[in-house]
Coordinates of N, CA and C in Angstrom, one line a residue:
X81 N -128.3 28.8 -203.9 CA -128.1 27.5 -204.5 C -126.8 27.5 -205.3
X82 N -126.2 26.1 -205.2 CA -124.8 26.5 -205.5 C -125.2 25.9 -207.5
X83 N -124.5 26.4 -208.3 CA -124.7 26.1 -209.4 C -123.7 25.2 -209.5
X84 N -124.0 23.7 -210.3 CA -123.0 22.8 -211.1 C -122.6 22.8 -211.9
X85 N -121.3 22.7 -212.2 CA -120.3 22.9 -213.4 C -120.0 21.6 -213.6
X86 N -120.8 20.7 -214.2 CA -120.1 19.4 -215.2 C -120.7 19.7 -216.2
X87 N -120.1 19.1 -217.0 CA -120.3 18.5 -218.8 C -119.8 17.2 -219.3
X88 N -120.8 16.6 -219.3 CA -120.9 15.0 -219.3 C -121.4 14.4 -220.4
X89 N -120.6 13.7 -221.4 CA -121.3 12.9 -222.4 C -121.1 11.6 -222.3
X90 N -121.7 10.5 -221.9 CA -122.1 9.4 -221.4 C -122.7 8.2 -222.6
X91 N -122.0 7.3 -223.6 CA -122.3 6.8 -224.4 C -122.8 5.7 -224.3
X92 N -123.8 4.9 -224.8 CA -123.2 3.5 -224.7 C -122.7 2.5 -224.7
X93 N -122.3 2.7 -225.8 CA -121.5 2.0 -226.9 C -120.1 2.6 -227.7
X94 N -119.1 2.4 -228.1 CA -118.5 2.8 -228.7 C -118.4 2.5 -230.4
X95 N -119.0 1.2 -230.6 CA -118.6 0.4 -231.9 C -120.7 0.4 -232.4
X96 N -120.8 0.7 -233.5 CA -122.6 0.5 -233.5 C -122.5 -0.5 -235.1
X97 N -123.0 -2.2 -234.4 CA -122.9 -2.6 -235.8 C -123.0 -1.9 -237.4
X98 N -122.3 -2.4 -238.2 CA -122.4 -2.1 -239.5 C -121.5 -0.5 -239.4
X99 N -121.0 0.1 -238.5 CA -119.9 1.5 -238.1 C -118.8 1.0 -237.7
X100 N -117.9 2.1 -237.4 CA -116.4 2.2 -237.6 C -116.3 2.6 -235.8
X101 N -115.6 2.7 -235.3 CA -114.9 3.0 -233.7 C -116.0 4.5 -233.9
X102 N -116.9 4.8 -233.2 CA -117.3 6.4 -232.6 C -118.1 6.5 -234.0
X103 N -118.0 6.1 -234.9 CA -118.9 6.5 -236.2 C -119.9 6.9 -235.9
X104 N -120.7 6.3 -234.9 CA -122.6 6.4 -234.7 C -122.5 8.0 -233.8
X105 N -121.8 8.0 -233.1 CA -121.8 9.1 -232.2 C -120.6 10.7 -232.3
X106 N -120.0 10.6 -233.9 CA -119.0 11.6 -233.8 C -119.4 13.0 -234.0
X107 N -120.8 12.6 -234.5 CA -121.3 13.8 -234.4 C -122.0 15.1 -233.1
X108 N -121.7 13.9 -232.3 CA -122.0 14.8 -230.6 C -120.9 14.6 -230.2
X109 N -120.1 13.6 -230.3 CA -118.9 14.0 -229.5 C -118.0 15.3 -230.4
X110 N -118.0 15.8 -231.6 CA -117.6 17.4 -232.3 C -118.6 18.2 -231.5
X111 N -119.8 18.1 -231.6 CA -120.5 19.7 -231.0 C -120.2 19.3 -229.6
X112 N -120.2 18.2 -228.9 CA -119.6 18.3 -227.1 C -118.7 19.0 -227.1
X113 N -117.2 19.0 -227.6 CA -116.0 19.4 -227.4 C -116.1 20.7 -227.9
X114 N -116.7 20.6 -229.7 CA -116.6 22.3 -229.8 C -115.1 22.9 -230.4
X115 N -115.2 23.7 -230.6 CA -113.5 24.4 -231.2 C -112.8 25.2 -229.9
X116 N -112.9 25.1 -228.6 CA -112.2 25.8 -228.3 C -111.3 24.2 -227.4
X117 N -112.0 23.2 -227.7 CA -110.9 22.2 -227.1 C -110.2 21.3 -228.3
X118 N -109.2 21.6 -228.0 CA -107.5 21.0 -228.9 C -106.9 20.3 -229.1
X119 N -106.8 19.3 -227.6 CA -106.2 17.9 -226.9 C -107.1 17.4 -225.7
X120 N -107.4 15.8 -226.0 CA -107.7 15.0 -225.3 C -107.2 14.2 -224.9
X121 N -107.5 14.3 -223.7 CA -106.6 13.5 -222.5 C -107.8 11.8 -222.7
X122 N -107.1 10.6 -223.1 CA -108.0 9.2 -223.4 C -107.4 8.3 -222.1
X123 N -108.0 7.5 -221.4 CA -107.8 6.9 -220.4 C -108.2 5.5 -221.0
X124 N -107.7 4.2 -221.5 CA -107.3 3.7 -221.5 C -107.7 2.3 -221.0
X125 N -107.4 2.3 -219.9 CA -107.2 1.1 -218.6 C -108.0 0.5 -218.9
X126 N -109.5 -0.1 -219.6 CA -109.8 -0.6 -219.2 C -109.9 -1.8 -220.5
X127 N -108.9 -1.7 -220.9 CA -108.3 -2.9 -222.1 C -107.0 -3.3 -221.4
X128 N -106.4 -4.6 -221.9 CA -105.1 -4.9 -221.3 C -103.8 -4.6 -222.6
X129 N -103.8 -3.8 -223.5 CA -103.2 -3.1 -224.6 C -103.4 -2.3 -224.6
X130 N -103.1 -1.1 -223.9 CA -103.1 0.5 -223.5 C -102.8 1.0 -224.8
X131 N -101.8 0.5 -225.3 CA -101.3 1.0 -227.0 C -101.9 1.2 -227.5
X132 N -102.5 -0.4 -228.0 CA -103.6 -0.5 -229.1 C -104.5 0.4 -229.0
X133 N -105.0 0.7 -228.0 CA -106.5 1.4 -227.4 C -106.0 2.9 -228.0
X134 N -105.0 3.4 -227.1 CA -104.6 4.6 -227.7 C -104.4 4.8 -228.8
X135 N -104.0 3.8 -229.8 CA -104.1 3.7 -230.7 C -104.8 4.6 -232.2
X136 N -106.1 3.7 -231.6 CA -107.5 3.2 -232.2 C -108.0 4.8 -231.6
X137 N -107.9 5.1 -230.5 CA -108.8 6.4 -230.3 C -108.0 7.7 -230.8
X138 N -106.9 7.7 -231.0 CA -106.0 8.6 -231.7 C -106.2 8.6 -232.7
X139 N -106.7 8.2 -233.6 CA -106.8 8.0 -234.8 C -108.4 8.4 -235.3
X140 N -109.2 8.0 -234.3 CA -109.9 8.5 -234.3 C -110.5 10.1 -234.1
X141 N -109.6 10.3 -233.2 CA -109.9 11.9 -232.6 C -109.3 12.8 -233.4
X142 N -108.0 12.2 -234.2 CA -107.4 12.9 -235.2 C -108.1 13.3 -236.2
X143 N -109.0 12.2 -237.0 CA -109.9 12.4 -238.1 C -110.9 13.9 -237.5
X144 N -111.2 14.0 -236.5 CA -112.5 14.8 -236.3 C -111.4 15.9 -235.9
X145 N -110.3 16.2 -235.9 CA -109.5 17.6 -235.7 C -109.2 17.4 -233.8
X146 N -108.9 16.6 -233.3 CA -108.5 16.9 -232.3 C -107.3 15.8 -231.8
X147 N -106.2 16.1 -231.1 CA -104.8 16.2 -230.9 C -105.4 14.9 -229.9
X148 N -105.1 13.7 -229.6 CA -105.1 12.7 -228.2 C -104.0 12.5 -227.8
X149 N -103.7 12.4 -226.4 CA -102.9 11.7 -225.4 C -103.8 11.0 -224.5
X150 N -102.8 9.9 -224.5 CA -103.2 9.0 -223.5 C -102.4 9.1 -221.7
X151 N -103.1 8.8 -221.1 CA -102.6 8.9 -219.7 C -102.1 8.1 -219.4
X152 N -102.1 6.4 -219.7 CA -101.0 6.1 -219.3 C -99.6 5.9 -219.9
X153 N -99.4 7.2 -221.1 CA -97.7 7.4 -221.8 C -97.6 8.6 -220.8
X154 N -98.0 9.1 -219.4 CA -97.8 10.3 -218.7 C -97.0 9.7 -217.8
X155 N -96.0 10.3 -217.5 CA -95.4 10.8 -216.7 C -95.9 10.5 -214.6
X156 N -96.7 11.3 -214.7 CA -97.7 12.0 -214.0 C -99.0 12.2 -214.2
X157 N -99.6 10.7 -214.0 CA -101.2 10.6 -214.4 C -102.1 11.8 -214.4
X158 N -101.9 12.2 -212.6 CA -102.8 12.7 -212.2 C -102.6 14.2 -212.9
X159 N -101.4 15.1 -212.5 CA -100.8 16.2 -213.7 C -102.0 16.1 -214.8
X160 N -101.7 15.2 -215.3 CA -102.3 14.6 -216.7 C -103.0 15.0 -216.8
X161 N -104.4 14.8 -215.7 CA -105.8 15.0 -215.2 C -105.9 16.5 -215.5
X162 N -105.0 17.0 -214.3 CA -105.2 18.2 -214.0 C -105.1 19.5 -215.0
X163 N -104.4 18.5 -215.9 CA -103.8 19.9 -217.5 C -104.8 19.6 -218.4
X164 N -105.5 18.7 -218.4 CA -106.5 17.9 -219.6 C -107.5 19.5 -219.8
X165 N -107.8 19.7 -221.2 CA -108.7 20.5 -221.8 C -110.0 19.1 -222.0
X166 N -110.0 18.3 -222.2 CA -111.6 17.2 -221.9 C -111.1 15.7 -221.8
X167 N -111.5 14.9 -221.0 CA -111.3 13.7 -220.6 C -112.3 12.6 -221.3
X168 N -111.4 11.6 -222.0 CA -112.3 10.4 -222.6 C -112.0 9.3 -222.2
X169 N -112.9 8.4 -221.3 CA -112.2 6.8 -220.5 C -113.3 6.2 -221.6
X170 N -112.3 5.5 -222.3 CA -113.0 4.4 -223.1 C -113.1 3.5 -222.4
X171 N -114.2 2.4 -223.1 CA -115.4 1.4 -222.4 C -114.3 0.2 -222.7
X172 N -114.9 -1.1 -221.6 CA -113.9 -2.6 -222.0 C -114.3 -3.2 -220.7
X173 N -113.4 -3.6 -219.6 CA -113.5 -4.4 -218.5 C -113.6 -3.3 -217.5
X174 N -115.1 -3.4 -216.9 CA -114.8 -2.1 -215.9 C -114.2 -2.1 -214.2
X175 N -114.0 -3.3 -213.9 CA -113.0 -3.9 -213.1 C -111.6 -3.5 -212.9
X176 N -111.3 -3.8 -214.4 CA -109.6 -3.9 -214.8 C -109.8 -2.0 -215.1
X177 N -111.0 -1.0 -215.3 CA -110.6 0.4 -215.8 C -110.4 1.1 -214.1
X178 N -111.5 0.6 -213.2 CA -112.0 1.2 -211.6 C -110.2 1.1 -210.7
X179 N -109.3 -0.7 -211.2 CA -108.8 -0.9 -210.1 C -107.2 0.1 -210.6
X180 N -107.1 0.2 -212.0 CA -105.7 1.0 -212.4 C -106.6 2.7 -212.2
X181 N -107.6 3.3 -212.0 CA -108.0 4.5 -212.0 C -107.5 4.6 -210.4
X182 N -108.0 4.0 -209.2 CA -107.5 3.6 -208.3 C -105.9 4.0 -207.9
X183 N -105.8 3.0 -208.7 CA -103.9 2.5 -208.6 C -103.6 3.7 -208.9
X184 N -103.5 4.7 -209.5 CA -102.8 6.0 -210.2 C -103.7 7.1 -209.5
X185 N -104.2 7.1 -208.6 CA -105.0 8.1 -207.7 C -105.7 8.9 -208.9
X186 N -106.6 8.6 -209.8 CA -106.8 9.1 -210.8 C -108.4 9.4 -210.5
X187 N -109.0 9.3 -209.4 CA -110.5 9.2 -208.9 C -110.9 10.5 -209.1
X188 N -110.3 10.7 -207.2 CA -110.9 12.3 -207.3 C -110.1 13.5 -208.3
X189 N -109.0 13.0 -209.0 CA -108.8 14.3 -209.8 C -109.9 14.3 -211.1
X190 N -110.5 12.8 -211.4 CA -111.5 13.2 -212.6 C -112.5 13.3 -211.9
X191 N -112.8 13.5 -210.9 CA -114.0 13.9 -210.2 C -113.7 15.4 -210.0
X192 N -112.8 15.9 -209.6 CA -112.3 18.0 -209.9 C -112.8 17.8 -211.0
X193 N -112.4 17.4 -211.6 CA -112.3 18.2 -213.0 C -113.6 18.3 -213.6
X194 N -114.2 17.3 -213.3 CA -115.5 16.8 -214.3 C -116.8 17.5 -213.4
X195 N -116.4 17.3 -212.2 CA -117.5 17.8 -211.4 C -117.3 17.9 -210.2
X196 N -117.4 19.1 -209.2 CA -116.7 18.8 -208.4 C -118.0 18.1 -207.1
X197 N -118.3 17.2 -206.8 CA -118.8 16.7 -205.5 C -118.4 15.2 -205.9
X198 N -119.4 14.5 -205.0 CA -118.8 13.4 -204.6 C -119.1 11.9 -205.7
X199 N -119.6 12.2 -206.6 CA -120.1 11.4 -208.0 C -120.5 12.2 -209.3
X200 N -120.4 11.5 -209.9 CA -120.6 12.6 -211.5 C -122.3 12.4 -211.5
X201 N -123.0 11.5 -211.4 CA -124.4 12.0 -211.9 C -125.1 11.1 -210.5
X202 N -125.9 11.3 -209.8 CA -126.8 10.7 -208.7 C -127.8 9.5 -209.5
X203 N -127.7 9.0 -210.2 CA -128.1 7.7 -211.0 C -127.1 6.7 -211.6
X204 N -127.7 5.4 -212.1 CA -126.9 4.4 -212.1 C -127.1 4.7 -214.2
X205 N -126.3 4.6 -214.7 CA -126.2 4.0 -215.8 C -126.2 3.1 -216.7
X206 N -127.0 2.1 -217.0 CA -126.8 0.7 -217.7 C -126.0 1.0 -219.2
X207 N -125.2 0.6 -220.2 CA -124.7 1.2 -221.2 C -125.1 -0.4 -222.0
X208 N -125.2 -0.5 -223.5 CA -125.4 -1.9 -223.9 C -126.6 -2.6 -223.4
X209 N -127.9 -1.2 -223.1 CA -128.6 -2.8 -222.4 C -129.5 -3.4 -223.6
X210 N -129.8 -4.8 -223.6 CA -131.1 -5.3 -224.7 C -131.9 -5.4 -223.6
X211 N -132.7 -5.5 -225.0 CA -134.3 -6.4 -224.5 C -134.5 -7.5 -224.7
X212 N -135.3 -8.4 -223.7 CA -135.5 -9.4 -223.5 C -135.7 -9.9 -225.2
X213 N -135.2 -11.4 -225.9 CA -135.3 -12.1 -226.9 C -136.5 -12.8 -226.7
X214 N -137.6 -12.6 -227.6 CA -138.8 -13.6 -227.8 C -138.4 -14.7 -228.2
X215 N -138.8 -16.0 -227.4 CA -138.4 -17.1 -227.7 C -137.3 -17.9 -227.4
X216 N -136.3 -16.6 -226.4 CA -135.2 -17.2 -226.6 C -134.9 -18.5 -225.1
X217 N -133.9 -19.2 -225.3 CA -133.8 -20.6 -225.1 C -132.8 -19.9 -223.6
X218 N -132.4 -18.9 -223.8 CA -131.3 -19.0 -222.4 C -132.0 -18.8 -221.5
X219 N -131.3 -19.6 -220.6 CA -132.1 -19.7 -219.1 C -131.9 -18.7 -217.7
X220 N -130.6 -17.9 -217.8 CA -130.3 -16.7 -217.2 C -131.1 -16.0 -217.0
X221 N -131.5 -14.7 -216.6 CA -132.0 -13.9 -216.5 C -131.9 -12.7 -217.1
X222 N -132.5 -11.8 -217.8 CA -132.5 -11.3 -218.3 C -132.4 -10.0 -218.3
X223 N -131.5 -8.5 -218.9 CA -131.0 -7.6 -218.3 C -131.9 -6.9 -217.5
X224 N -133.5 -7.3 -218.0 CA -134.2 -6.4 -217.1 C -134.9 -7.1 -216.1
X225 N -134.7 -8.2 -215.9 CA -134.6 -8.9 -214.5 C -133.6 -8.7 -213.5
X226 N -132.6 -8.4 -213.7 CA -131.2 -8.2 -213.0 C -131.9 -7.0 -212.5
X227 N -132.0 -5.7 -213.4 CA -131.9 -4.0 -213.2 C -133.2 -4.9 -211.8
X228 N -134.3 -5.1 -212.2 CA -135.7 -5.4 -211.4 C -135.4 -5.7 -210.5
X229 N -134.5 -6.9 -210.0 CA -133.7 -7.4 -208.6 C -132.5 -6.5 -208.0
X230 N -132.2 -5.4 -208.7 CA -131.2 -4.5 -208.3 C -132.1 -3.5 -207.1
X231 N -133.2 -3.2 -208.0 CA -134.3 -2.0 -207.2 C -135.3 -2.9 -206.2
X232 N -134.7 -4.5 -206.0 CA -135.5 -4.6 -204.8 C -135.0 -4.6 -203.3
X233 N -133.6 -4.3 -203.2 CA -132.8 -3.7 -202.3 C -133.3 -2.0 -201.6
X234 N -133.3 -1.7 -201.2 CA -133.9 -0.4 -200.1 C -133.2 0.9 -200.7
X235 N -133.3 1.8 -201.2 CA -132.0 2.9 -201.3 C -131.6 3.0 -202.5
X236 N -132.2 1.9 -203.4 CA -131.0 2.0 -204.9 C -131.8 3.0 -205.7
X237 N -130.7 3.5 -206.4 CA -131.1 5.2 -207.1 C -131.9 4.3 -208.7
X238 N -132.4 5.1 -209.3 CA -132.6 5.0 -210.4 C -131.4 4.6 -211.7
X239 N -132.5 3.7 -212.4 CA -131.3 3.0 -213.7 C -131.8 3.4 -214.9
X240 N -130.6 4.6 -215.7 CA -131.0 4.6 -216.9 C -130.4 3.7 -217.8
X241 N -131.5 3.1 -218.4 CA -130.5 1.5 -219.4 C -130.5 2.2 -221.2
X242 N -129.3 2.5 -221.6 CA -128.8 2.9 -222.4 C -129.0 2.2 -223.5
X243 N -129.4 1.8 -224.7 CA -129.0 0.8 -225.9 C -128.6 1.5 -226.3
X244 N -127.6 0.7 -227.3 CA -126.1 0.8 -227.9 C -126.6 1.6 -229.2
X245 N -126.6 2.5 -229.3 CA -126.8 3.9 -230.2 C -127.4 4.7 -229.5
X246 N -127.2 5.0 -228.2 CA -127.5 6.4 -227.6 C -126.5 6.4 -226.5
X247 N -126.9 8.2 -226.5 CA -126.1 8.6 -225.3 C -126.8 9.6 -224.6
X248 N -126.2 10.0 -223.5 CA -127.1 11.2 -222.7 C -125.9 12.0 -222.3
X249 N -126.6 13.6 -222.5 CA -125.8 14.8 -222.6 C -126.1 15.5 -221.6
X250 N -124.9 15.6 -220.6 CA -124.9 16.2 -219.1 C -124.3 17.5 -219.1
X251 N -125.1 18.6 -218.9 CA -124.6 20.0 -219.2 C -124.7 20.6 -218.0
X252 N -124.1 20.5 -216.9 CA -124.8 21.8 -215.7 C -126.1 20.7 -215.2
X253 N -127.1 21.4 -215.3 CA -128.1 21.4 -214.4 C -129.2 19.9 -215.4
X254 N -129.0 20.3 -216.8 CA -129.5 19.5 -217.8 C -129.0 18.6 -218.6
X255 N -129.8 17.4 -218.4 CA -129.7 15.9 -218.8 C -130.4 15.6 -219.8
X256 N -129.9 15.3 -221.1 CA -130.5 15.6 -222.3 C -130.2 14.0 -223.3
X257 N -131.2 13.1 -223.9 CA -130.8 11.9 -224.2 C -130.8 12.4 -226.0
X258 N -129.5 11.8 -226.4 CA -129.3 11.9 -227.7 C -128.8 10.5 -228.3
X259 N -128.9 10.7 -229.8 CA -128.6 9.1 -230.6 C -130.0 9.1 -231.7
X260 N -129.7 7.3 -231.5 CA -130.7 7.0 -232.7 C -131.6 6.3 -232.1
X261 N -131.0 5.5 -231.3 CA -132.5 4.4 -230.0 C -132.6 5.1 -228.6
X262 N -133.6 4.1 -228.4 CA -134.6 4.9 -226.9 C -133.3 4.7 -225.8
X263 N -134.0 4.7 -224.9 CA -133.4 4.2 -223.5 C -134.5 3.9 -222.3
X264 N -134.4 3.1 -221.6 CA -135.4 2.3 -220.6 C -135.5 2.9 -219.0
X265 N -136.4 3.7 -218.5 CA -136.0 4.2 -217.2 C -136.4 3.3 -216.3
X266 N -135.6 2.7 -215.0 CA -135.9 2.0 -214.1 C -135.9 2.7 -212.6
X267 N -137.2 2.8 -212.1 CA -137.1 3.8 -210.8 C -137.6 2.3 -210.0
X268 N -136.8 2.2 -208.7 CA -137.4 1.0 -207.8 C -138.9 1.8 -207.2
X269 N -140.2 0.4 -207.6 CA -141.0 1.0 -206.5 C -142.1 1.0 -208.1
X270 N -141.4 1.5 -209.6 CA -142.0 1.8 -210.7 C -142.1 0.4 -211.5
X271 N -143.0 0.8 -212.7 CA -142.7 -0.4 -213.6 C -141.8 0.6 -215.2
X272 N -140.9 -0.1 -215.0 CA -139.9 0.5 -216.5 C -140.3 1.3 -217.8
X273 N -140.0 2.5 -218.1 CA -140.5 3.4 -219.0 C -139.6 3.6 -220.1
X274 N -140.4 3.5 -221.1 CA -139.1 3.8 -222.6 C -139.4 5.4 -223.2
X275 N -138.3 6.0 -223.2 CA -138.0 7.1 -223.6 C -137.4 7.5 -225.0
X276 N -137.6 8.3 -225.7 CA -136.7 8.8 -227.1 C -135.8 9.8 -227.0
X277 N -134.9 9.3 -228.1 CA -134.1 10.6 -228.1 C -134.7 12.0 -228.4
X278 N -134.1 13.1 -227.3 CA -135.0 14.5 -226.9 C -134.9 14.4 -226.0
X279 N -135.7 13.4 -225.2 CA -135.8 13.1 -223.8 C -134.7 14.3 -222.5
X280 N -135.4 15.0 -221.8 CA -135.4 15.5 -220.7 C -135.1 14.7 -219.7
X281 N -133.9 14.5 -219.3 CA -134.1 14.1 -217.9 C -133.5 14.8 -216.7
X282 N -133.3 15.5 -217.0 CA -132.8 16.3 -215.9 C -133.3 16.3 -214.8
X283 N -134.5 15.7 -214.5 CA -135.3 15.5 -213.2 C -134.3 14.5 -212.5
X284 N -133.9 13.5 -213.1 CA -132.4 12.4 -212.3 C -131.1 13.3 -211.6
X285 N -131.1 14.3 -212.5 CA -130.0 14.9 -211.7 C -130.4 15.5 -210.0
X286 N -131.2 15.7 -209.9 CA -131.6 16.0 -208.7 C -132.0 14.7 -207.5
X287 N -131.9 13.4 -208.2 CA -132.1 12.8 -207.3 C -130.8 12.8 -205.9
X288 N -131.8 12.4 -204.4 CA -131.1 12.6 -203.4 C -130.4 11.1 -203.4

């Protein structure tokens, strides 16, 4: 059996009311990286002020001891990719991050790098999700009616729905949920299960 080499930290949120940029979570993103990584490579794209962004995450990565570049002040994106000691795509319009990751052939080199097959985790991710508002007046549908109409399609993988103060920590073989709030598991076929931080999931990594 072939062993997998990613290492994956997968946030929700970046900003957690009443906190500063990464405040809620800098304490897993230091033991993720660890002291033997230096410089981070930040991706950007998916704001339309690449500066600012790089900015705001330089500044932040600085505070916690670690050197940022951004990829698109490179030269040679993909290079970029390929020299990176750990890779951070901050969150915004994931449209506007998918079509410039695209445009700069920047896919499969953060797919080498991060992991090498054909997707980083065999499950879907919700990041930001709520829960339905008692009482509330909007007429839409609600996130967990969407995820519910997503799994009535044939084939769709499982949804973990993230709230905005957690994250889940992808090591190799093990999927590990960290933070302060739960997170919501959606298997089509199931009815939705709430989990805490500790949480095991590594059984997702194996889905076919």
């Amino acid at each position: 059996m072939m062993t997998i080499k990613r290492r994956l930290l997968l946030i929700s949120n970046s900003t957690l009311h009443g906190g500063g940029y990464l405040e809620h979570c800098q304490e897993q993103i230091r033991n993720f990286l660890g002291e033997q990584v230096k410089r981070v490579l930040f991706v950007p794209y998916a704001l339309h002020n690449r500066d600012a962004y790089a900015k705001t995450a330089r500044e932040k990565f600085e505070s916690l001891g670690y050197s940022l570049d951004s990829v698109h002040e490179a030269s040679n994106p993909v290079d970029a990719v390929n020299n990176s000691e750990a890779i951070f795509i901050g969150g915004g319009n994931t449209f506007r991050l998918l079509k410039a990751l695209y445009d700069n052939g920047l896919i499969p080199a953060i797919r080498k790098k991060v992991f090498e097959a054909l997707g980083l985790v065999p499950f879907n991710i919700n990041p930001h999700y709520l829960d339905p508002i008692v009482n509330s007046k909007h007429m839409g549908e609600t996130r967990e009616q969407r995820l519910s109409q997503y799994h009535e399609e044939p084939d769709t993988p499982p949804v973990l729905a993230l709230r905005e103060g957690c994250l889940l920590l992808v090591d190799g073989e093990k999927a590990t949920l960290l933070g302060i709030t739960g997170a919501r598991l959606f298997v089509r076929g199931s009815a939705p299960k709430e989990h805490e931080p500790g949480q095991d999931f590594s059984f997702l990594l194996c889905q076919s």
